[in-house]
mmCIF file of C-alpha atoms and ligand atoms in Angstrom:
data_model
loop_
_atom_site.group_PDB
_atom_site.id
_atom_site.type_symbol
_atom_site.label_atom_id
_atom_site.label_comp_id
_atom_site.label_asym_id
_atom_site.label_seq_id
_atom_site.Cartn_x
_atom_site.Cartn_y
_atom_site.Cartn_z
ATOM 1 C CA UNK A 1 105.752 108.852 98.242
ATOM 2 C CA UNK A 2 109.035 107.159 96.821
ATOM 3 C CA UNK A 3 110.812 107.807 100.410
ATOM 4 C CA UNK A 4 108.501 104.807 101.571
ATOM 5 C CA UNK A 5 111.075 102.799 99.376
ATOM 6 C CA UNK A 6 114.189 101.237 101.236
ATOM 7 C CA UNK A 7 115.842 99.157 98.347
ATOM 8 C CA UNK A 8 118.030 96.943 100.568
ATOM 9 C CA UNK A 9 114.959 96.221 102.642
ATOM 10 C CA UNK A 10 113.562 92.824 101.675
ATOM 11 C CA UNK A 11 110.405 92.290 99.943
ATOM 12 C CA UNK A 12 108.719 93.462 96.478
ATOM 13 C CA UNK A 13 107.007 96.776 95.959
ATOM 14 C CA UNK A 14 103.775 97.138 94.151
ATOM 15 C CA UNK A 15 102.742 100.405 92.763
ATOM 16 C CA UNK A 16 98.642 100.852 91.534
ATOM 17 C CA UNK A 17 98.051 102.824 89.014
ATOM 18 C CA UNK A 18 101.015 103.776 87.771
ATOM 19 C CA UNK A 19 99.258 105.744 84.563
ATOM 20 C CA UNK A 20 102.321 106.823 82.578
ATOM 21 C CA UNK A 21 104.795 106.274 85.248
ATOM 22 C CA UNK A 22 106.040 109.192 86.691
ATOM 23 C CA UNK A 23 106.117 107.763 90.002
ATOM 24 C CA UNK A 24 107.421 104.732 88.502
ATOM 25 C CA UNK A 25 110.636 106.767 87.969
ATOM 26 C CA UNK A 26 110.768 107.895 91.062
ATOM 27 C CA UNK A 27 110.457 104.219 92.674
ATOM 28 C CA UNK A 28 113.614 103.084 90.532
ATOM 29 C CA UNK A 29 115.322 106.208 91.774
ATOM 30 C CA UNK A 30 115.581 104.629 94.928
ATOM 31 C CA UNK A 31 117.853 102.390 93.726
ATOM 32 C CA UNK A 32 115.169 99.541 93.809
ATOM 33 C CA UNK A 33 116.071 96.577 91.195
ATOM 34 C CA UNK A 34 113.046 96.921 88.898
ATOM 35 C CA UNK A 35 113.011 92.971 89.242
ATOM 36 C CA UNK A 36 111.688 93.917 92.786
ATOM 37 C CA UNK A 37 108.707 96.336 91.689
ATOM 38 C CA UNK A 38 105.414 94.982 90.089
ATOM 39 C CA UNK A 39 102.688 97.914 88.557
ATOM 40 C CA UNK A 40 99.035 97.505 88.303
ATOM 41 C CA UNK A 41 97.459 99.156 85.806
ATOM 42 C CA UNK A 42 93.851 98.989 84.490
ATOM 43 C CA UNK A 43 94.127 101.066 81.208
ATOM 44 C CA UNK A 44 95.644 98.956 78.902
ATOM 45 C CA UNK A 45 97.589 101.598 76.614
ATOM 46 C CA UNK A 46 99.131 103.063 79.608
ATOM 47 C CA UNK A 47 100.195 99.707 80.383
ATOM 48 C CA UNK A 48 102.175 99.042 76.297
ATOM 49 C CA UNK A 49 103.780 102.736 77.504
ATOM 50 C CA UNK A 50 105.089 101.114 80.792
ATOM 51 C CA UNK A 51 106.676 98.246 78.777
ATOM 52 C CA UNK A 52 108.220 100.511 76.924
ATOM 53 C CA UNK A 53 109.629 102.655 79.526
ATOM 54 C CA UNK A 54 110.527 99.833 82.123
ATOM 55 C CA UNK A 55 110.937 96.401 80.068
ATOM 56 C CA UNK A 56 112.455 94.990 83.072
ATOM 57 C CA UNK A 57 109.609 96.075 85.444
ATOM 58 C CA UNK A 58 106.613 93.593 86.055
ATOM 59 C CA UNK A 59 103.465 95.128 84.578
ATOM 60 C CA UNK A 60 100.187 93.807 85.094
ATOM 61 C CA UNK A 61 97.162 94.800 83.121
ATOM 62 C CA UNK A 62 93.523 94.603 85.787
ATOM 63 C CA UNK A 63 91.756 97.112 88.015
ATOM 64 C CA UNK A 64 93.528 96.584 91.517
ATOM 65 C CA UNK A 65 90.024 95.257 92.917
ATOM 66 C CA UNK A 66 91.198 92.511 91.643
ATOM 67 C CA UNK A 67 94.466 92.418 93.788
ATOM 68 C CA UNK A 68 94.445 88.616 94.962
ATOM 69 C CA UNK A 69 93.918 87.254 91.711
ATOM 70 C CA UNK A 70 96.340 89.733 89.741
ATOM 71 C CA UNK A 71 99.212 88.435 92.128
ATOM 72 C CA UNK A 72 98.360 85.264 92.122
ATOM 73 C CA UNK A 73 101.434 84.331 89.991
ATOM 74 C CA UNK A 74 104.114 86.751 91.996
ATOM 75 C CA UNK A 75 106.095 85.199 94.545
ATOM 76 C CA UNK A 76 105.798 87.871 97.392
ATOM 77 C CA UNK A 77 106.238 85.557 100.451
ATOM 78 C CA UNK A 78 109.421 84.317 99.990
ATOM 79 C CA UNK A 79 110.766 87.264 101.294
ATOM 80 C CA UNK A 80 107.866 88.080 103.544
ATOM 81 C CA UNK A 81 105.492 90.113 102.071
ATOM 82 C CA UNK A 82 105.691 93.190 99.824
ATOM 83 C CA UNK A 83 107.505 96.231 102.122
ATOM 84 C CA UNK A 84 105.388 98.864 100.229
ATOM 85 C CA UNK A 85 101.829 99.641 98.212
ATOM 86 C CA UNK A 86 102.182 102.642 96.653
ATOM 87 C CA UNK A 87 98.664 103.819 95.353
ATOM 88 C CA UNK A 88 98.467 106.502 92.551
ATOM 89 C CA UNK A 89 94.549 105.356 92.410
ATOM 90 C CA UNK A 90 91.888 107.911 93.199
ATOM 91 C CA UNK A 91 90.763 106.217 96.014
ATOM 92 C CA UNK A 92 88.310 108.711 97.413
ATOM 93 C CA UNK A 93 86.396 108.242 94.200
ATOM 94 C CA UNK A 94 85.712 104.860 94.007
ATOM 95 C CA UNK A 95 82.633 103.448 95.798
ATOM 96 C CA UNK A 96 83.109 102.357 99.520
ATOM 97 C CA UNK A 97 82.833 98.429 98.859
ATOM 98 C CA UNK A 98 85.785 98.992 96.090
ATOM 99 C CA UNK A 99 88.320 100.692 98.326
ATOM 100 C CA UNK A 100 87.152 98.720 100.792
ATOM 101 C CA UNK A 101 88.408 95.295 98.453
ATOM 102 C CA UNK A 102 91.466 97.198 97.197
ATOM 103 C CA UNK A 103 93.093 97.669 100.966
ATOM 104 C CA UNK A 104 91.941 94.529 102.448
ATOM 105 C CA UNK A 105 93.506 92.719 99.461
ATOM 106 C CA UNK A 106 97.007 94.902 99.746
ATOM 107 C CA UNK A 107 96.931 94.728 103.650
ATOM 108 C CA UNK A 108 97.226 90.635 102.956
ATOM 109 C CA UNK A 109 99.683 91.124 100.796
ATOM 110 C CA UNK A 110 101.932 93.316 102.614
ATOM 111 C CA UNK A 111 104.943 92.366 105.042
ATOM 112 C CA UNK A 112 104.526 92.743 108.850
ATOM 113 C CA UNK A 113 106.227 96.444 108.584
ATOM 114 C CA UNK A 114 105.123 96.853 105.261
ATOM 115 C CA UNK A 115 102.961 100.282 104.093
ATOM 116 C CA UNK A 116 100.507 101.189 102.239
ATOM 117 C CA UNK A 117 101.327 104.856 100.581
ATOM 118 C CA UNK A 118 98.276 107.198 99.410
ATOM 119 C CA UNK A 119 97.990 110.749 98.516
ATOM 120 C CA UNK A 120 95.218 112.969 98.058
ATOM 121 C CA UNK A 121 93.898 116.479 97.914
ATOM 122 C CA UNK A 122 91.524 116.030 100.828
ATOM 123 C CA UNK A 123 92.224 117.424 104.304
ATOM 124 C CA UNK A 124 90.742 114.389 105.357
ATOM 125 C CA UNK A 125 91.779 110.781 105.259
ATOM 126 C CA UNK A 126 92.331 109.285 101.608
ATOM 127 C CA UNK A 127 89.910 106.703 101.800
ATOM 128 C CA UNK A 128 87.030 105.941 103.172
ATOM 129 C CA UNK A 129 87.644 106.370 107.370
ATOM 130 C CA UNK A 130 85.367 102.402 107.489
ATOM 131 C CA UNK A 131 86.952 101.013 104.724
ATOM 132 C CA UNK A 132 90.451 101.659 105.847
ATOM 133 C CA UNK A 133 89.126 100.685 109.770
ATOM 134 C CA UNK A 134 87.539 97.337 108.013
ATOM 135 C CA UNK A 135 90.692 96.539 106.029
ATOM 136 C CA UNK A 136 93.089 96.434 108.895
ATOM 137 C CA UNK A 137 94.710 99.563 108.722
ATOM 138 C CA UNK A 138 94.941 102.784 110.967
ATOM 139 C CA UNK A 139 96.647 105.875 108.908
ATOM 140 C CA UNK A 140 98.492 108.746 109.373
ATOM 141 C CA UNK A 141 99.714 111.820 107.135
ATOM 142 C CA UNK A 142 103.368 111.648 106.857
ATOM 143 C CA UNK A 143 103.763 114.965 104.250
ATOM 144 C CA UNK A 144 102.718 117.669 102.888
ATOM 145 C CA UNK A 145 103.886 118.273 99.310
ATOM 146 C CA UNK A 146 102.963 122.575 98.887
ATOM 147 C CA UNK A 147 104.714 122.054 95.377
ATOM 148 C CA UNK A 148 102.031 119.871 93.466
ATOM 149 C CA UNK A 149 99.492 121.699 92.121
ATOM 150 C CA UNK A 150 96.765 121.529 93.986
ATOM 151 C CA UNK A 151 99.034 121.009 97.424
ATOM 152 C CA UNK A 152 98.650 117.275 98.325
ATOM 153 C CA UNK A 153 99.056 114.980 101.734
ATOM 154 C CA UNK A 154 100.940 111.877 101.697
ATOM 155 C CA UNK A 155 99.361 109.598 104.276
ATOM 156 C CA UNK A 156 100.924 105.862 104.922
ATOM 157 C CA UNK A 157 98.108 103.496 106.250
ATOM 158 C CA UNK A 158 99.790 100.447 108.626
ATOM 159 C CA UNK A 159 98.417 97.291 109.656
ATOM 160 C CA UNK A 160 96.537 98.309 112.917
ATOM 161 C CA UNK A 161 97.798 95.579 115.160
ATOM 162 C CA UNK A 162 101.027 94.602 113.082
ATOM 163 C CA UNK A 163 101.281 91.113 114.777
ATOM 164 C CA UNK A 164 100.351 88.877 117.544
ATOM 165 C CA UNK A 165 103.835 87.152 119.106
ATOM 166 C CA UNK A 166 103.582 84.933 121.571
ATOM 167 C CA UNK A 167 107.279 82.982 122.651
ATOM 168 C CA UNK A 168 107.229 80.093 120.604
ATOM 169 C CA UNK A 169 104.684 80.622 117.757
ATOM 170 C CA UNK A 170 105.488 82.141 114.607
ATOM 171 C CA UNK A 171 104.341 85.711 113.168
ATOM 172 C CA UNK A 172 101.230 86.033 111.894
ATOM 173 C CA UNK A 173 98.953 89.060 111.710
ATOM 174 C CA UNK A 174 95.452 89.463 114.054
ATOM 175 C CA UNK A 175 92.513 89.374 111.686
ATOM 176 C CA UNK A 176 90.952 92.374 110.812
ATOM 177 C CA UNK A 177 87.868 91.677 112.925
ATOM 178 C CA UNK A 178 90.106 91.756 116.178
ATOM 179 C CA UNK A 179 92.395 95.239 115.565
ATOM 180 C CA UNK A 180 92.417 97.723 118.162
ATOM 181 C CA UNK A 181 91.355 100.798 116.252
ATOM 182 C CA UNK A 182 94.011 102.429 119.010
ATOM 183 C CA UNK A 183 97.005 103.444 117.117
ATOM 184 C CA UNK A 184 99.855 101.069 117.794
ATOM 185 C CA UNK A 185 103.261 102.222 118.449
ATOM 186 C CA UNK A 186 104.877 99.316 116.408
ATOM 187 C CA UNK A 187 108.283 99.256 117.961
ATOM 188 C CA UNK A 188 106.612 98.603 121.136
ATOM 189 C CA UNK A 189 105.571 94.984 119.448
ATOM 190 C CA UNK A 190 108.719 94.420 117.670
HETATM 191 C C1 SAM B 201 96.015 109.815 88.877
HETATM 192 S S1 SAM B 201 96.505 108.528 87.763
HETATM 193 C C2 SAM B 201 98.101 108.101 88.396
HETATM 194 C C3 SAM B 201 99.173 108.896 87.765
HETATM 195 C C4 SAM B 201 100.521 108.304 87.998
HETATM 196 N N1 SAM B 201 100.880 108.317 89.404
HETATM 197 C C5 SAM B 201 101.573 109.056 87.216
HETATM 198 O O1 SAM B 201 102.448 109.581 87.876
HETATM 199 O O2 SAM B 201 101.488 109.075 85.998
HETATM 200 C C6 SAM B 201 95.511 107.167 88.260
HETATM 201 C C7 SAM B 201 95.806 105.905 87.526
HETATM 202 O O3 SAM B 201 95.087 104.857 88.133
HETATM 203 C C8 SAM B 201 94.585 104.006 87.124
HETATM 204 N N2 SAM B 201 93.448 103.293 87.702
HETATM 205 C C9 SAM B 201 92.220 103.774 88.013
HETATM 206 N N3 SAM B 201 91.471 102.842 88.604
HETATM 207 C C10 SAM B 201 92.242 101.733 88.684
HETATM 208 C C11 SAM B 201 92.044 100.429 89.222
HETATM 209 N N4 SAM B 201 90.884 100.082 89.797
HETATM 210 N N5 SAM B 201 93.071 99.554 89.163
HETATM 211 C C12 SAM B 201 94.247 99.891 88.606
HETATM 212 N N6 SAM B 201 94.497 101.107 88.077
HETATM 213 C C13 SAM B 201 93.502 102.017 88.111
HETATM 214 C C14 SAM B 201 94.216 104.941 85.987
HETATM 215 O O4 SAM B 201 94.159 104.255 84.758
HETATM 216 C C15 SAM B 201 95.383 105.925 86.059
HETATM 217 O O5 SAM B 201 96.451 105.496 85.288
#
């Protein structure tokens, strides 16, 4: 999941649910300045642990529903969006209408090439197929880790229809309501 990391890349990384921060580690193994990674976390105790572990990390205590309003204070745009998402949450638990808020609000927030990073146990996708379809997002496994126990998929989920250029006008990404639910090869629009 940490490969979806490129330190000298522009742009912040947010990890969501970060628990204890194993995968926290593994982000700052990158080589990513932990100025440049924010966690979400809604237990609070596992959040005093983070402190703890990564004093120069920002950690934010809130369930990542919530996402808009949790950021609200993090300058993400001056370098263009965050480049990753990188969800520990159980996604495929939660109820429809929550995953649903929890990618549209980190498909907002990301950059045009930025990623959202899930695992899961499922053979399927690892969220609900609509709510990933309504947030903007088309997915696709990337890996198969054999070593956890029980084996798990990494899947990346990317903006759908990364952005609409036209000569002249600036970047800016197609709403959600007007994504091809064709996947996208995103070099093509680059
Ligand atoms: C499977 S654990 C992640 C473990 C973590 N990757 C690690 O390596 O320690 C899931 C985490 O998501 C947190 N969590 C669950 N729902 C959440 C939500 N809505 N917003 C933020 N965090 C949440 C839980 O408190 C827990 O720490």
């Amino acid at each position: 999941m940490a490969r979806v990391v490129d330190p000298v890349q522009k742009g912040l990384v947010v990890e969501l649910g970060p628990g204890t921060g194993s995968l926290t580690e593994e982000l700052l193994a990158t080589g990513l300045a932990p100025d440049r990674l924010v966690l979400v976390e809604k237990n609070r105790r596992f959040c005093d642990i983070l402190r703890e572990r990564y004093p120069r990390v920002r950690i934010i205590h809130g369930g990542a529903e919530a996402l808009h309003d949790l950021l609200a204070d993090v300058d993400l745009w001056s370098t263009g969006g965050a480049q990753a998402v990188v969800s520990g949450l159980p996604l495929l638990s939660m109820l429809r209408e929550t995953q649903e808020a929890i990618l549209t609000q980190s498909h907002d927030l990301l950059s045009v090439e930025g990623r959202f990073v899930q695992f899961t146990y499922s053979l399927g996708a690892p969220a609900s197929r609509a709510a990933i379809a309504k947030a903007g997002f088309q997915g696709r496994r990337v890996a198969h880790v054999w070593s956890n126990l029980p084996p798990a998929w990494v899947w990346y989920l990317e903006p759908a229809m990364a952005f609409a250029i036209s000569p002249g006008e600036s970047r800016s990404r197609a709403p959600a309501s007007e994504i091809a639910t064709e996947p996208v090869d995103r070099r093509q629009l680059a």
